[in-house]
PDB file of C-alpha atoms and ligand atoms in Angstrom:
ATOM      1  CA  UNK A   6      62.004  70.758 -20.248  1.00 77.00           C
ATOM      2  CA  UNK A   7      65.573  70.945 -21.482  1.00 93.00           C
ATOM      3  CA  UNK A   8      67.823  68.007 -20.600  1.00 97.00           C
ATOM      4  CA  UNK A   9      71.145  68.981 -19.057  1.00 97.00           C
ATOM      5  CA  UNK A  10      74.418  67.092 -19.440  1.00 96.00           C
ATOM      6  CA  UNK A  11      77.950  67.369 -18.180  1.00 96.00           C
ATOM      7  CA  UNK A  12      79.763  69.527 -20.702  1.00 96.00           C
ATOM      8  CA  UNK A  13      83.439  68.999 -19.852  1.00 95.00           C
ATOM      9  CA  UNK A  14      84.200  65.585 -18.313  1.00 92.00           C
ATOM     10  CA  UNK A  15      87.661  66.751 -17.270  1.00 95.00           C
ATOM     11  CA  UNK A  16      86.306  69.788 -15.465  1.00 96.00           C
ATOM     12  CA  UNK A  17      82.722  69.313 -14.186  1.00 96.00           C
ATOM     13  CA  UNK A  18      80.947  72.135 -12.366  1.00 97.00           C
ATOM     14  CA  UNK A  19      79.600  71.604  -8.821  1.00 97.00           C
ATOM     15  CA  UNK A  20      76.068  71.467 -10.238  1.00 97.00           C
ATOM     16  CA  UNK A  21      77.118  68.850 -12.791  1.00 98.00           C
ATOM     17  CA  UNK A  22      78.874  66.754 -10.123  1.00 98.00           C
ATOM     18  CA  UNK A  23      75.694  66.668  -8.006  1.00 98.00           C
ATOM     19  CA  UNK A  24      73.285  65.855 -10.832  1.00 98.00           C
ATOM     20  CA  UNK A  25      75.023  63.596 -13.339  1.00 98.00           C
ATOM     21  CA  UNK A  26      73.663  60.029 -13.091  1.00 98.00           C
ATOM     22  CA  UNK A  27      76.428  57.437 -12.637  1.00 98.00           C
ATOM     23  CA  UNK A  28      75.577  54.090 -14.240  1.00 98.00           C
ATOM     24  CA  UNK A  29      77.233  50.940 -12.931  1.00 98.00           C
ATOM     25  CA  UNK A  30      76.686  47.382 -14.165  1.00 97.00           C
ATOM     26  CA  UNK A  31      76.721  45.110 -11.128  1.00 95.00           C
ATOM     27  CA  UNK A  32      78.122  41.657 -11.929  1.00 87.00           C
ATOM     28  CA  UNK A  33      76.804  39.819 -14.986  1.00 88.00           C
ATOM     29  CA  UNK A  34      73.197  39.150 -13.960  1.00 91.00           C
ATOM     30  CA  UNK A  35      71.811  42.302 -15.567  1.00 96.00           C
ATOM     31  CA  UNK A  36      71.678  44.361 -12.401  1.00 98.00           C
ATOM     32  CA  UNK A  37      72.353  48.050 -12.976  1.00 98.00           C
ATOM     33  CA  UNK A  38      72.886  50.604 -10.227  1.00 98.00           C
ATOM     34  CA  UNK A  39      72.306  54.290 -10.985  1.00 98.00           C
ATOM     35  CA  UNK A  40      73.501  56.896  -8.502  1.00 98.00           C
ATOM     36  CA  UNK A  41      73.016  60.668  -8.505  1.00 98.00           C
ATOM     37  CA  UNK A  42      75.643  61.987  -8.895  1.00 96.00           C
ATOM     38  CA  UNK A  43      79.445  61.929  -8.740  1.00 96.00           C
ATOM     39  CA  UNK A  44      78.972  63.477  -5.288  1.00 96.00           C
ATOM     40  CA  UNK A  45      75.743  62.512  -3.492  1.00 96.00           C
ATOM     41  CA  UNK A  46      72.755  64.749  -4.148  1.00 98.00           C
ATOM     42  CA  UNK A  47      70.662  65.915  -1.135  1.00 98.00           C
ATOM     43  CA  UNK A  48      67.408  64.014  -0.495  1.00 98.00           C
ATOM     44  CA  UNK A  49      65.561  66.580   1.581  1.00 98.00           C
ATOM     45  CA  UNK A  50      61.948  67.680   1.246  1.00 98.00           C
ATOM     46  CA  UNK A  51      63.044  71.076  -0.078  1.00 98.00           C
ATOM     47  CA  UNK A  52      65.642  69.689  -2.493  1.00 98.00           C
ATOM     48  CA  UNK A  53      65.711  66.133  -3.810  1.00 98.00           C
ATOM     49  CA  UNK A  54      65.849  63.830  -6.801  1.00 98.00           C
ATOM     50  CA  UNK A  55      62.292  62.833  -7.722  1.00 98.00           C
ATOM     51  CA  UNK A  56      62.983  59.873 -10.011  1.00 98.00           C
ATOM     52  CA  UNK A  57      65.593  58.015 -12.041  1.00 98.00           C
ATOM     53  CA  UNK A  58      64.974  56.478 -15.469  1.00 98.00           C
ATOM     54  CA  UNK A  59      67.169  53.890 -17.169  1.00 98.00           C
ATOM     55  CA  UNK A  60      67.187  53.464 -20.941  1.00 98.00           C
ATOM     56  CA  UNK A  61      68.642  50.587 -22.949  1.00 98.00           C
ATOM     57  CA  UNK A  62      69.431  51.294 -26.584  1.00 98.00           C
ATOM     58  CA  UNK A  63      67.290  54.460 -26.290  1.00 97.00           C
ATOM     59  CA  UNK A  64      64.255  52.529 -24.973  1.00 98.00           C
ATOM     60  CA  UNK A  65      62.953  53.205 -21.484  1.00 98.00           C
ATOM     61  CA  UNK A  66      63.515  50.229 -19.175  1.00 98.00           C
ATOM     62  CA  UNK A  67      61.809  51.676 -16.104  1.00 98.00           C
ATOM     63  CA  UNK A  68      61.248  54.830 -14.096  1.00 98.00           C
ATOM     64  CA  UNK A  69      61.900  54.488 -10.366  1.00 98.00           C
ATOM     65  CA  UNK A  70      60.497  57.066  -7.958  1.00 98.00           C
ATOM     66  CA  UNK A  71      62.809  58.010  -5.098  1.00 98.00           C
ATOM     67  CA  UNK A  72      61.925  58.794  -1.492  1.00 98.00           C
ATOM     68  CA  UNK A  73      63.029  61.790   0.533  1.00 98.00           C
ATOM     69  CA  UNK A  74      65.454  60.680   3.262  1.00 98.00           C
ATOM     70  CA  UNK A  75      66.758  57.718   1.227  1.00 98.00           C
ATOM     71  CA  UNK A  76      69.866  57.737  -0.998  1.00 98.00           C
ATOM     72  CA  UNK A  77      69.581  59.209  -4.488  1.00 98.00           C
ATOM     73  CA  UNK A  78      70.039  55.856  -6.214  1.00 98.00           C
ATOM     74  CA  UNK A  79      68.082  53.006  -7.771  1.00 98.00           C
ATOM     75  CA  UNK A  80      68.729  49.423  -8.861  1.00 98.00           C
ATOM     76  CA  UNK A  81      67.322  48.157 -12.150  1.00 98.00           C
ATOM     77  CA  UNK A  82      67.092  44.568 -13.391  1.00 97.00           C
ATOM     78  CA  UNK A  83      67.613  43.777 -17.081  1.00 97.00           C
ATOM     79  CA  UNK A  84      67.866  39.965 -17.214  1.00 94.00           C
ATOM     80  CA  UNK A  85      68.884  39.870 -20.901  1.00 96.00           C
ATOM     81  CA  UNK A  86      71.331  42.784 -20.705  1.00 97.00           C
ATOM     82  CA  UNK A  87      74.151  42.374 -23.209  1.00 96.00           C
ATOM     83  CA  UNK A  88      77.663  43.862 -22.959  1.00 94.00           C
ATOM     84  CA  UNK A  89      77.091  45.800 -26.180  1.00 96.00           C
ATOM     85  CA  UNK A  90      73.813  47.348 -24.993  1.00 97.00           C
ATOM     86  CA  UNK A  91      74.069  51.098 -24.555  1.00 98.00           C
ATOM     87  CA  UNK A  92      72.711  52.367 -21.242  1.00 98.00           C
ATOM     88  CA  UNK A  93      71.544  55.914 -20.567  1.00 98.00           C
ATOM     89  CA  UNK A  94      70.063  57.356 -17.376  1.00 98.00           C
ATOM     90  CA  UNK A  95      67.931  60.396 -16.656  1.00 98.00           C
ATOM     91  CA  UNK A  96      66.928  61.967 -13.396  1.00 98.00           C
ATOM     92  CA  UNK A  97      64.892  64.940 -12.311  1.00 98.00           C
ATOM     93  CA  UNK A  98      65.814  67.243  -9.432  1.00 98.00           C
ATOM     94  CA  UNK A  99      62.886  69.225  -8.020  1.00 98.00           C
ATOM     95  CA  UNK A 100      64.991  72.398  -8.224  1.00 98.00           C
ATOM     96  CA  UNK A 101      67.617  71.829 -10.937  1.00 98.00           C
ATOM     97  CA  UNK A 102      65.557  69.986 -13.535  1.00 98.00           C
ATOM     98  CA  UNK A 103      66.295  67.147 -15.899  1.00 98.00           C
ATOM     99  CA  UNK A 104      69.752  65.562 -16.336  1.00 98.00           C
ATOM    100  CA  UNK A 105      71.097  62.651 -18.322  1.00 98.00           C
ATOM    101  CA  UNK A 106      74.288  60.691 -18.895  1.00 97.00           C
ATOM    102  CA  UNK A 107      75.550  57.507 -20.539  1.00 95.00           C
TER     103      UNK A 107
HETATM  104 FE1  LIG B 209      69.482  69.556  -7.283  1.00 87.13          FE
END
Protein backbone atom coordinates (compact mmCIF):
# COMPACT_ATOMS: atom_id res chain seq x y z
CA UNK A 1 0.00 0.00 0.00
CA UNK A 2 1.29 3.44 -0.89
CA UNK A 3 2.16 5.73 2.02
CA UNK A 4 0.64 9.19 1.80
CA UNK A 5 2.18 12.39 3.14
CA UNK A 6 1.26 16.03 3.39
CA UNK A 7 2.55 17.62 0.21
CA UNK A 8 2.39 21.36 0.95
CA UNK A 9 2.79 22.22 4.65
CA UNK A 10 1.62 25.78 4.02
CA UNK A 11 -1.55 24.63 2.30
CA UNK A 12 -2.74 21.18 3.46
CA UNK A 13 -5.86 19.62 1.95
CA UNK A 14 -8.79 18.60 4.19
CA UNK A 15 -7.80 14.95 3.75
CA UNK A 16 -4.22 15.73 4.75
CA UNK A 17 -5.36 17.70 7.82
CA UNK A 18 -7.43 14.74 9.04
CA UNK A 19 -4.79 12.06 8.46
CA UNK A 20 -1.36 13.53 9.14
CA UNK A 21 0.05 12.16 12.43
CA UNK A 22 1.16 14.93 14.81
CA UNK A 23 4.11 13.89 16.98
CA UNK A 24 4.66 15.63 20.30
CA UNK A 25 7.42 14.93 22.83
CA UNK A 26 5.90 15.22 26.29
CA UNK A 27 8.40 16.50 28.86
CA UNK A 28 11.84 14.88 29.02
CA UNK A 29 10.96 11.38 30.24
CA UNK A 30 10.69 9.88 26.75
CA UNK A 31 6.93 10.07 26.51
CA UNK A 32 5.68 10.73 22.98
CA UNK A 33 2.10 11.55 22.07
CA UNK A 34 0.90 10.94 18.51
CA UNK A 35 -2.42 12.40 17.40
CA UNK A 36 -4.30 11.96 14.13
CA UNK A 37 -4.38 14.55 12.69
CA UNK A 38 -4.15 18.35 12.68
CA UNK A 39 -7.94 18.22 13.03
CA UNK A 40 -9.32 15.16 14.86
CA UNK A 41 -10.10 12.15 12.70
CA UNK A 42 -13.47 10.36 13.22
CA UNK A 43 -13.38 7.16 15.31
CA UNK A 44 -16.60 5.55 14.15
CA UNK A 45 -17.16 1.93 13.16
CA UNK A 46 -17.58 2.94 9.51
CA UNK A 47 -14.57 5.28 9.45
CA UNK A 48 -11.69 5.19 11.91
CA UNK A 49 -7.95 5.02 12.46
CA UNK A 50 -6.98 1.38 13.01
CA UNK A 51 -3.49 1.82 14.45
CA UNK A 52 -0.59 4.20 14.99
CA UNK A 53 3.09 3.25 14.68
CA UNK A 54 6.02 5.24 16.03
CA UNK A 55 9.50 4.90 14.56
CA UNK A 56 12.78 6.13 16.04
CA UNK A 57 15.66 6.58 13.63
CA UNK A 58 13.67 4.51 11.09
CA UNK A 59 13.20 1.59 13.52
CA UNK A 60 9.73 0.63 14.68
CA UNK A 61 9.23 1.37 18.38
CA UNK A 62 5.71 -0.02 18.68
CA UNK A 63 2.37 -0.35 16.92
CA UNK A 64 -0.64 0.64 19.02
CA UNK A 65 -4.11 -0.50 17.99
CA UNK A 66 -6.86 2.08 18.48
CA UNK A 67 -10.45 1.55 19.58
CA UNK A 68 -13.57 2.88 17.91
CA UNK A 69 -15.19 5.54 20.12
CA UNK A 70 -11.86 6.61 21.67
CA UNK A 71 -9.66 9.49 20.46
CA UNK A 72 -7.38 8.90 17.48
CA UNK A 73 -4.20 9.15 19.55
CA UNK A 74 -1.63 7.03 21.35
CA UNK A 75 1.12 7.53 23.92
CA UNK A 76 4.47 5.80 23.47
CA UNK A 77 7.29 5.42 26.01
CA UNK A 78 10.92 5.58 24.88
CA UNK A 79 12.92 5.78 28.13
CA UNK A 80 16.26 6.44 26.38
CA UNK A 81 14.88 8.93 23.85
CA UNK A 82 17.50 11.50 22.88
CA UNK A 83 16.86 15.03 21.58
CA UNK A 84 18.66 14.18 18.34
CA UNK A 85 16.59 11.05 17.69
CA UNK A 86 14.40 11.39 14.62
CA UNK A 87 10.78 10.36 15.17
CA UNK A 88 8.36 9.30 12.45
CA UNK A 89 4.76 8.14 12.80
CA UNK A 90 2.46 6.12 10.58
CA UNK A 91 -1.22 5.45 10.83
CA UNK A 92 -3.80 3.56 8.84
CA UNK A 93 -7.34 4.77 8.20
CA UNK A 94 -9.79 2.01 7.26
CA UNK A 95 -10.98 4.12 4.32
CA UNK A 96 -8.12 6.48 3.40
CA UNK A 97 -5.14 4.16 3.82
CA UNK A 98 -1.64 4.64 5.11
CA UNK A 99 -0.18 8.02 6.16
CA UNK A 100 3.08 9.14 7.68
CA UNK A 101 4.82 12.24 9.00
CA UNK A 102 7.91 13.31 10.93
FE1 LIG B 1 -10.01 8.65 7.09
